[in-house]
Coordinates of C-alpha atoms in Angstrom, one line a residue:
M1 CA -0.5 0.5 -0.2
T2 CA 1.4 2.9 -0.7
R3 CA 1.8 5.7 1.3
H4 CA 1.0 9.7 0.7
T5 CA 3.4 12.5 2.3
P6 CA 0.8 15.0 2.2
P7 CA 2.9 18.1 0.8
S8 CA 4.9 20.4 3.3
A9 CA 3.3 23.8 4.0
P10 CA 5.2 26.8 1.9
P11 CA 8.0 28.6 4.5
K12 CA 6.2 32.1 5.7
I13 CA 7.0 35.3 4.9
R14 CA 9.6 37.0 7.4
L15 CA 9.6 40.7 6.5
F16 CA 12.7 43.0 7.6
S17 CA 14.1 39.2 8.5
R18 CA 17.7 39.7 7.7
S19 CA 19.7 39.9 4.4
S20 CA 23.1 37.6 3.7
W21 CA 25.9 38.1 5.5
P22 CA 27.3 40.0 1.3
E23 CA 24.5 42.5 1.4
A24 CA 24.6 43.0 5.1
R25 CA 28.5 43.6 4.3
H26 CA 27.5 46.2 1.8
L27 CA 24.8 47.4 3.6
A28 CA 27.3 49.2 6.5
D29 CA 29.5 50.4 4.4
V30 CA 27.1 52.0 2.7
L31 CA 25.5 53.3 6.2
R32 CA 28.8 54.1 7.6
T33 CA 29.8 56.6 4.2
E34 CA 26.0 58.4 4.2
T35 CA 26.0 58.8 8.2
V36 CA 29.9 60.8 7.6
G37 CA 27.5 62.6 4.8
G38 CA 24.7 63.0 6.0
A39 CA 26.7 65.4 9.5
L40 CA 27.8 67.3 6.6
L41 CA 24.1 67.6 5.5
L42 CA 23.2 69.2 8.9
S43 CA 26.2 71.2 9.2
G44 CA 25.4 72.6 5.4
A45 CA 22.4 73.5 6.1
V46 CA 23.3 74.7 10.1
I47 CA 25.8 77.2 8.6
A48 CA 23.4 78.4 5.4
L49 CA 20.2 78.9 8.1
I50 CA 22.8 80.7 10.4
W51 CA 23.9 82.8 8.3
A52 CA 21.3 83.9 6.3
N53 CA 19.1 85.6 9.0
S54 CA 22.8 86.8 10.5
P55 CA 23.0 90.6 9.5
W56 CA 25.4 89.3 6.4
S57 CA 22.5 87.1 4.1
D58 CA 23.5 90.1 1.8
S59 CA 26.4 88.0 0.7
Y60 CA 24.4 84.6 0.9
T61 CA 22.4 86.3 -1.7
R62 CA 25.4 87.0 -3.4
L63 CA 26.8 83.9 -3.4
G64 CA 24.3 81.6 -4.3
D65 CA 24.0 84.0 -7.2
V66 CA 26.9 84.6 -9.2
V67 CA 27.6 83.0 -12.0
P68 CA 31.0 81.8 -12.7
W69 CA 31.2 81.8 -16.5
P70 CA 28.6 84.5 -18.4
G71 CA 27.7 83.6 -21.2
A72 CA 28.5 80.4 -21.8
P73 CA 26.7 78.5 -25.0
W74 CA 23.9 75.5 -24.5
H75 CA 22.7 77.7 -21.5
L76 CA 25.7 77.0 -18.7
D77 CA 25.8 80.7 -17.9
L78 CA 24.0 79.4 -14.7
N79 CA 25.1 80.6 -11.0
L80 CA 26.1 78.5 -8.4
A81 CA 23.3 78.3 -6.4
T82 CA 22.0 75.5 -10.0
W83 CA 25.3 74.6 -10.1
A84 CA 25.0 72.7 -6.9
A85 CA 21.4 72.3 -7.5
D86 CA 22.1 70.6 -11.2
G87 CA 25.7 70.0 -11.3
L88 CA 27.0 68.6 -8.3
L89 CA 23.5 67.0 -7.1
A90 CA 24.1 64.5 -11.2
I91 CA 26.8 62.7 -9.4
F92 CA 24.5 62.2 -5.7
F93 CA 22.5 60.7 -8.7
F94 CA 24.9 58.7 -10.0
V95 CA 25.2 57.1 -6.7
V96 CA 21.6 56.4 -6.3
G97 CA 21.9 54.4 -10.5
L98 CA 24.8 51.8 -9.3
E99 CA 23.2 51.3 -6.0
L100 CA 19.3 50.5 -8.2
K101 CA 21.6 48.6 -10.1
R102 CA 23.5 46.5 -7.8
E103 CA 20.5 46.1 -6.0
F104 CA 17.9 44.7 -9.2
V105 CA 20.7 42.4 -10.1
A106 CA 22.6 41.5 -6.6
G107 CA 20.7 43.0 -3.5
D108 CA 17.3 43.0 -2.2
L109 CA 14.9 44.3 -5.5
R110 CA 16.3 40.9 -7.4
D111 CA 13.5 38.2 -5.2
P112 CA 10.9 39.8 -5.9
R113 CA 9.0 37.8 -2.7
R114 CA 12.3 40.7 -0.4
A115 CA 12.0 43.8 -3.0
A116 CA 8.0 43.8 -2.5
L117 CA 7.3 44.8 1.2
P118 CA 10.3 47.9 0.5
M119 CA 8.3 49.0 -2.8
A120 CA 5.4 48.9 -1.6
A121 CA 6.1 50.7 0.9
A122 CA 7.4 53.6 -1.1
L123 CA 4.9 54.0 -3.6
G124 CA 2.4 54.1 -0.5
G125 CA 4.8 56.5 1.3
M126 CA 4.8 58.6 -1.9
L127 CA 0.8 58.3 -3.3
L128 CA -0.2 60.0 0.2
P129 CA 1.9 62.6 1.0
A130 CA 1.1 63.7 -3.2
L131 CA -2.3 63.4 -2.0
I132 CA -2.2 65.5 1.4
Y133 CA -0.6 68.3 0.2
V134 CA -3.3 68.1 -3.1
A135 CA -6.1 67.0 0.0
V136 CA -5.1 70.9 2.3
V137 CA -3.4 73.4 -1.1
L138 CA -7.1 72.9 -2.7
S139 CA -8.7 73.2 0.6
G140 CA -6.9 76.6 0.2
G141 CA -7.8 78.4 -2.9
G142 CA -5.7 75.9 -4.9
E143 CA -2.4 78.1 -5.5
G144 CA 0.5 76.1 -5.2
L145 CA -0.6 73.1 -6.7
R146 CA 2.8 72.7 -9.5
G147 CA 5.0 71.4 -5.7
W148 CA 3.1 68.4 -4.9
A149 CA 5.6 66.2 -4.9
I150 CA 7.9 68.6 -2.3
P151 CA 6.5 65.7 0.1
T152 CA 7.2 62.7 -1.1
A153 CA 11.4 62.5 -0.9
T154 CA 13.0 60.3 1.9
D155 CA 17.0 62.1 2.9
I156 CA 18.7 59.0 3.3
A157 CA 21.9 61.2 4.8
F158 CA 19.9 62.9 6.8
A159 CA 17.6 60.0 8.5
L160 CA 20.9 58.1 9.1
A161 CA 22.7 60.8 10.8
V162 CA 19.6 61.0 13.7
L163 CA 20.4 57.1 14.2
A164 CA 23.2 58.6 14.3
V165 CA 22.5 61.2 17.6
V166 CA 19.7 59.0 18.8
S167 CA 22.8 56.6 18.9
S168 CA 20.4 53.6 17.1
H169 CA 21.5 50.1 17.4
L170 CA 18.7 49.1 14.3
P171 CA 18.8 45.5 13.3
Q172 CA 20.3 44.2 9.6
G173 CA 16.9 43.8 8.7
L174 CA 15.3 47.1 9.6
R175 CA 18.0 48.6 8.4
A176 CA 18.0 47.0 4.7
F177 CA 14.8 47.9 4.5
L178 CA 15.6 51.6 5.7
L179 CA 18.0 52.4 2.6
T180 CA 16.0 49.8 0.0
L181 CA 12.9 52.8 0.4
A182 CA 15.2 55.0 0.0
V183 CA 16.7 53.2 -2.8
V184 CA 13.9 53.1 -4.9
D185 CA 12.2 56.8 -3.2
D186 CA 15.0 58.1 -5.3
L187 CA 13.9 55.5 -8.0
F188 CA 10.6 57.2 -8.4
A189 CA 11.9 61.2 -7.4
I190 CA 13.8 61.0 -10.8
I191 CA 11.1 59.6 -13.1
I192 CA 9.1 62.4 -10.7
I193 CA 11.5 65.5 -12.1
A194 CA 11.9 63.8 -15.4
I195 CA 8.2 63.6 -16.7
F196 CA 6.6 67.1 -14.1
Y197 CA 9.0 68.7 -14.4
T198 CA 10.5 69.4 -18.1
A199 CA 10.8 72.5 -19.5
G200 CA 11.4 73.2 -23.2
F201 CA 11.9 69.6 -24.1
H202 CA 14.4 69.7 -27.1
P203 CA 14.9 66.4 -28.5
V204 CA 17.5 67.0 -30.8
P205 CA 20.2 67.3 -27.5
L206 CA 18.2 64.6 -25.3
L207 CA 19.5 61.9 -28.2
A208 CA 22.8 63.1 -28.4
A209 CA 23.3 63.8 -24.6
F210 CA 21.1 59.5 -25.8
A211 CA 24.6 58.7 -27.8
A212 CA 26.4 59.6 -25.2
I213 CA 25.0 57.1 -22.6
G214 CA 25.8 54.6 -25.0
L215 CA 28.9 55.4 -26.2
F216 CA 29.5 55.2 -21.6
A217 CA 27.3 51.8 -21.3
V218 CA 29.9 50.5 -24.2
L219 CA 33.9 50.9 -22.7
V220 CA 31.6 50.2 -18.7
Q221 CA 29.9 46.8 -19.8
R222 CA 33.6 46.3 -21.5
G223 CA 35.6 46.6 -18.6
R224 CA 37.2 50.0 -20.4
T225 CA 37.9 51.9 -16.9
W226 CA 39.6 55.3 -19.1
W227 CA 38.8 58.4 -16.8
W228 CA 40.0 60.2 -19.9
A229 CA 36.7 58.9 -21.8
L230 CA 34.9 58.2 -19.2
I231 CA 34.6 61.1 -17.3
P232 CA 34.5 63.1 -20.4
L233 CA 31.6 61.4 -22.0
A234 CA 29.5 61.7 -18.7
I235 CA 30.1 66.1 -18.7
A236 CA 28.6 65.5 -22.2
A237 CA 26.0 63.2 -21.5
W238 CA 25.3 65.3 -18.4
T239 CA 25.0 68.6 -20.9
L240 CA 22.8 67.5 -23.3
M241 CA 20.1 66.9 -21.1
H242 CA 20.7 69.8 -19.4
A243 CA 20.1 71.6 -23.1
S244 CA 17.3 68.7 -23.9
G245 CA 15.1 71.0 -20.9
V246 CA 15.2 67.0 -19.5
H247 CA 16.3 67.5 -15.7
A248 CA 19.5 67.3 -15.6
T249 CA 21.0 64.9 -13.1
V250 CA 18.6 62.4 -14.9
A251 CA 21.9 61.7 -17.3
G252 CA 23.0 60.2 -13.9
V253 CA 20.6 58.1 -13.1
L254 CA 21.4 57.1 -16.2
L255 CA 25.2 56.4 -16.3
G256 CA 25.1 54.9 -13.3
F257 CA 22.0 52.5 -14.9
T258 CA 24.6 50.8 -17.9
V259 CA 27.3 49.8 -15.1
P260 CA 28.0 46.0 -15.1
V261 CA 27.5 44.7 -11.8
L262 CA 28.7 41.5 -11.1
A263 CA 32.7 40.5 -12.1
R264 CA 33.7 40.2 -15.5
R265 CA 33.7 36.6 -15.9
P266 CA 37.6 34.6 -17.1
A267 CA 36.9 34.7 -21.4
G268 CA 35.1 31.0 -21.9
G269 CA 34.4 30.9 -18.3
D270 CA 31.8 28.4 -18.0
Q271 CA 28.3 29.7 -16.6
P272 CA 27.5 29.4 -12.9
T273 CA 25.4 25.9 -13.6
T274 CA 24.5 24.8 -9.2
G275 CA 22.1 26.6 -6.8
N276 CA 24.9 27.8 -4.8
E277 CA 27.1 29.2 -7.5
Q278 CA 23.8 31.3 -8.5
A279 CA 22.8 32.5 -4.9
G280 CA 26.7 33.2 -5.6
A281 CA 26.6 36.0 -8.0
A282 CA 25.7 38.9 -5.3
E283 CA 29.5 38.2 -4.2
A284 CA 30.7 38.3 -6.8
G285 CA 28.1 42.0 -7.2
E286 CA 31.0 42.7 -4.9
G287 CA 34.2 43.1 -7.8
G288 CA 32.3 43.9 -10.4
L289 CA 32.3 48.1 -12.0
A290 CA 29.6 49.4 -10.0
A291 CA 30.9 48.6 -6.5
R292 CA 34.2 49.6 -7.3
L293 CA 32.9 53.1 -8.8
E294 CA 30.1 53.0 -5.5
H295 CA 33.1 53.0 -3.7
R296 CA 34.6 55.8 -5.3
W297 CA 31.9 58.0 -5.2
R298 CA 30.0 57.7 -2.8
P299 CA 32.1 59.8 -0.3
V300 CA 32.1 62.7 -3.3
S301 CA 28.0 62.2 -2.9
A302 CA 27.4 61.9 1.0
G303 CA 31.3 64.0 1.7
F304 CA 30.7 65.9 -1.4
A305 CA 28.4 67.2 -3.7
V306 CA 24.9 66.9 -0.9
P307 CA 26.3 69.1 1.9
I308 CA 27.5 72.1 -0.4
F309 CA 23.9 71.8 -2.3
A310 CA 22.6 72.0 1.4
L311 CA 25.1 75.2 2.1
F312 CA 22.9 76.7 -1.4
A313 CA 19.3 75.2 -0.6
A314 CA 18.4 75.5 3.0
G315 CA 19.4 78.6 3.3
V316 CA 15.8 79.9 4.3
T317 CA 15.5 83.9 5.3
L318 CA 12.9 84.3 9.4
R319 CA 13.9 87.7 9.9
G320 CA 11.0 90.4 9.5
T321 CA 8.7 86.9 8.5
D322 CA 5.9 86.6 10.5
L323 CA 5.5 83.4 11.4
G324 CA 1.8 83.3 12.2
A325 CA 1.5 83.5 8.9
L326 CA 3.9 80.7 7.7
L327 CA 2.8 78.3 9.8
R328 CA -1.1 79.1 8.8
D329 CA 0.0 78.7 4.7
P330 CA -1.4 76.3 2.9
I331 CA 1.6 75.0 0.4
V332 CA 3.4 75.0 4.2
I333 CA 1.2 73.6 5.9
A334 CA 0.3 71.0 3.1
I335 CA 4.5 70.2 2.9
V336 CA 4.6 69.6 6.6
A337 CA 1.6 67.6 6.8
G338 CA 2.9 64.9 3.5
L339 CA 6.5 64.5 5.5
V340 CA 5.1 64.0 8.8
F341 CA 1.5 62.4 8.5
G342 CA 1.7 60.9 5.0
K343 CA 4.9 59.1 4.8
S344 CA 4.5 57.3 8.0
I345 CA 1.2 55.8 7.6
G346 CA 1.2 56.0 3.8
I347 CA 4.2 53.0 4.6
F348 CA 2.9 52.2 8.1
G349 CA 0.0 51.3 6.2
S350 CA 1.1 49.8 3.1
T351 CA 3.7 47.2 4.8
Y352 CA 0.6 46.3 7.4
L353 CA -1.4 45.5 4.6
L354 CA 0.8 43.5 2.4
A355 CA 1.1 41.3 5.5
R356 CA -2.5 41.1 6.3
F357 CA -3.0 40.0 2.8
T358 CA -0.3 37.9 1.9
R359 CA -0.4 36.0 5.2
A360 CA 2.9 38.0 6.4
E361 CA 5.0 38.1 9.6
L362 CA 8.2 40.1 11.7
D363 CA 10.7 39.2 11.8
E364 CA 10.8 37.9 15.6
D365 CA 13.2 40.5 16.7
I366 CA 10.9 43.2 14.7
T367 CA 7.7 44.8 16.3
W368 CA 5.5 46.8 14.9
V369 CA 6.9 50.2 17.1
D370 CA 9.9 49.0 15.1
L371 CA 8.3 49.8 11.9
L372 CA 6.6 53.1 12.6
G373 CA 8.8 53.9 13.5
I374 CA 11.2 54.0 10.2
A375 CA 8.8 55.6 9.4
L376 CA 8.0 58.3 10.7
L377 CA 12.5 58.6 10.1
A378 CA 10.8 58.9 6.6
G379 CA 9.8 61.8 7.1
V380 CA 13.1 63.2 6.6
G381 CA 12.5 64.3 3.0
F382 CA 15.5 66.8 2.6
T383 CA 18.1 66.9 -0.1
V384 CA 15.2 65.5 -3.0
S385 CA 12.8 67.8 -1.4
L386 CA 14.5 71.1 -2.0
L387 CA 15.5 70.5 -5.7
I388 CA 12.0 70.1 -6.8
G389 CA 10.8 73.0 -4.2
D390 CA 13.0 74.7 -6.7
L391 CA 12.4 73.4 -10.0
A392 CA 8.2 73.3 -9.2
F393 CA 8.6 77.6 -8.7
G394 CA 12.1 78.6 -8.7
A395 CA 15.1 79.6 -6.6
G396 CA 14.1 83.1 -5.1
S397 CA 10.2 82.4 -6.1
T398 CA 8.3 84.0 -3.5
A399 CA 7.0 80.6 -3.1
D400 CA 10.4 79.7 -2.7
D401 CA 11.2 80.3 1.2
R402 CA 8.1 79.1 2.5
V403 CA 9.4 75.8 0.8
K404 CA 11.7 75.5 2.9
A405 CA 10.9 76.7 5.8
A406 CA 8.0 73.6 4.4
V407 CA 11.1 71.3 4.6
L408 CA 13.1 71.2 7.0
L409 CA 9.9 72.1 9.9
G410 CA 8.5 68.6 8.3
S411 CA 11.9 66.9 8.2
V412 CA 13.2 68.5 11.6
I413 CA 8.8 67.2 13.3
S414 CA 9.6 63.8 11.4
A415 CA 13.2 63.2 13.0
G416 CA 11.8 64.0 16.5
L417 CA 9.0 61.7 16.4
A418 CA 11.5 59.2 15.2
A419 CA 13.7 59.4 17.6
T420 CA 11.0 59.6 20.1
V421 CA 10.2 56.0 19.3
L422 CA 13.0 54.4 18.7
V423 CA 14.7 55.5 21.8
R424 CA 12.3 53.8 23.8
R425 CA 13.6 50.2 21.8
N426 CA 17.3 51.0 22.8
A427 CA 18.3 47.7 25.0
A428 CA 16.7 46.0 22.2
Y429 CA 18.0 47.1 19.1
R430 CA 21.5 46.5 21.0
R431 CA 20.8 43.5 22.7
V432 CA 20.2 42.9 18.6
A433 CA 22.6 44.4 17.7
E434 CA 24.8 41.6 20.1
R435 CA 23.8 39.0 18.5
E436 CA 24.3 39.9 14.9
R437 CA 28.4 40.7 15.8
L438 CA 28.8 37.9 17.8
D439 CA 31.5 35.4 16.0
T440 CA 32.0 31.8 18.5
D441 CA 35.1 30.6 15.2
G442 CA 36.6 34.0 14.7
D443 CA 36.3 33.6 10.4
G444 CA 35.2 36.7 10.0
V445 CA 31.4 35.4 9.9
P446 CA 29.4 36.6 11.8
D447 CA 27.5 33.3 13.5
V448 CA 23.9 34.1 12.4
Y449 CA 24.4 34.4 8.9
Q450 CA 25.9 31.0 8.7
H451 CA 23.0 30.2 11.4
P452 CA 20.4 31.7 11.2
D453 CA 18.4 29.9 14.2
A454 CA 21.0 31.5 16.6
R455 CA 19.3 34.1 18.4

């Protein structure tokens, strides 16, 4: 008599579970760099605020208005503030492109089951702030609808600086979620910028920009890392993209997308055939060109490009301002409400619904309170929010100072609420962090990554 063995139940989906050791190692390197960058970003913002409200505020304004080379061709007679936003942030978005490519090829986003969570959370965390912004502005008369995308962005450097200040030892699964969420958020942000904030579209320079990006792609895909060829091609792509009317930072993301992630295999080498070899493809990504370029350019982005942008962008002048009128302004209320409530409710609600409909469970070390803290932290929207504000209303416009004040206020409130929630769980986080560092056999790989049940 044949005995029928009942089929085994599929493994339960665990949200915020630890990733692999190579992924955790890469994440730790990124977070270290971005945390230092976040401190520099905050320093740049504080200097800008103090300078713009000091007796020397005119010198701050004059510095941003300086045009280094007037009469330059291709619409490149830009002032320093615009160079910081359009030029330096292209480096930031190039690193974003590299990180996105790595996530889709060798990171969490290559696995649809793991990708569903940050994708859903990022989408919810962008839709709800935009809806709140539109609703508030419409109720106040409808002026300023063009800024609907301002509260949709998350600033990972600012967020990590907050975590460093409160000494929060987040579990690896939560840190990975926060970083991946921010990367996906940046992807949606650059799509929004390209589609909704393009002015005076010119197809010929755009096609020429794509040609330069194509030549860049051919070189990097063949492993040709000639700086004397790649840097001029990248500059040409940026210049032509700028001349086309599409925001020039889009060129940075597209260039990052072209860079190969996985290490090149020797000619004639066999492709991975076993499950272990395929699972190890992510480790191979550590030796790919994308990882090397990211390692080289992320410190430039986090340590120079973004802080200099903050120095020029965050200088809102409050002297002589009627603070009561400012706080009653529909644009200010819409941005603050979008960042504080829209981001947190959108991310928390999307994750809760995903867990409910997929019957997923939280990892044993994670609680819903932890997710609330991360969702509040995602309301820190600084760099990209300020950039979208400039694109929506124009630097120096009547709405410019209101947008800057609102982004700063919303980000500070979100950071304060997140810190309040996360600090209460710090003791639990510290115990998890100790387990994640424990390496009893001294082989350099913590025990929890070799034996997932080690708790």
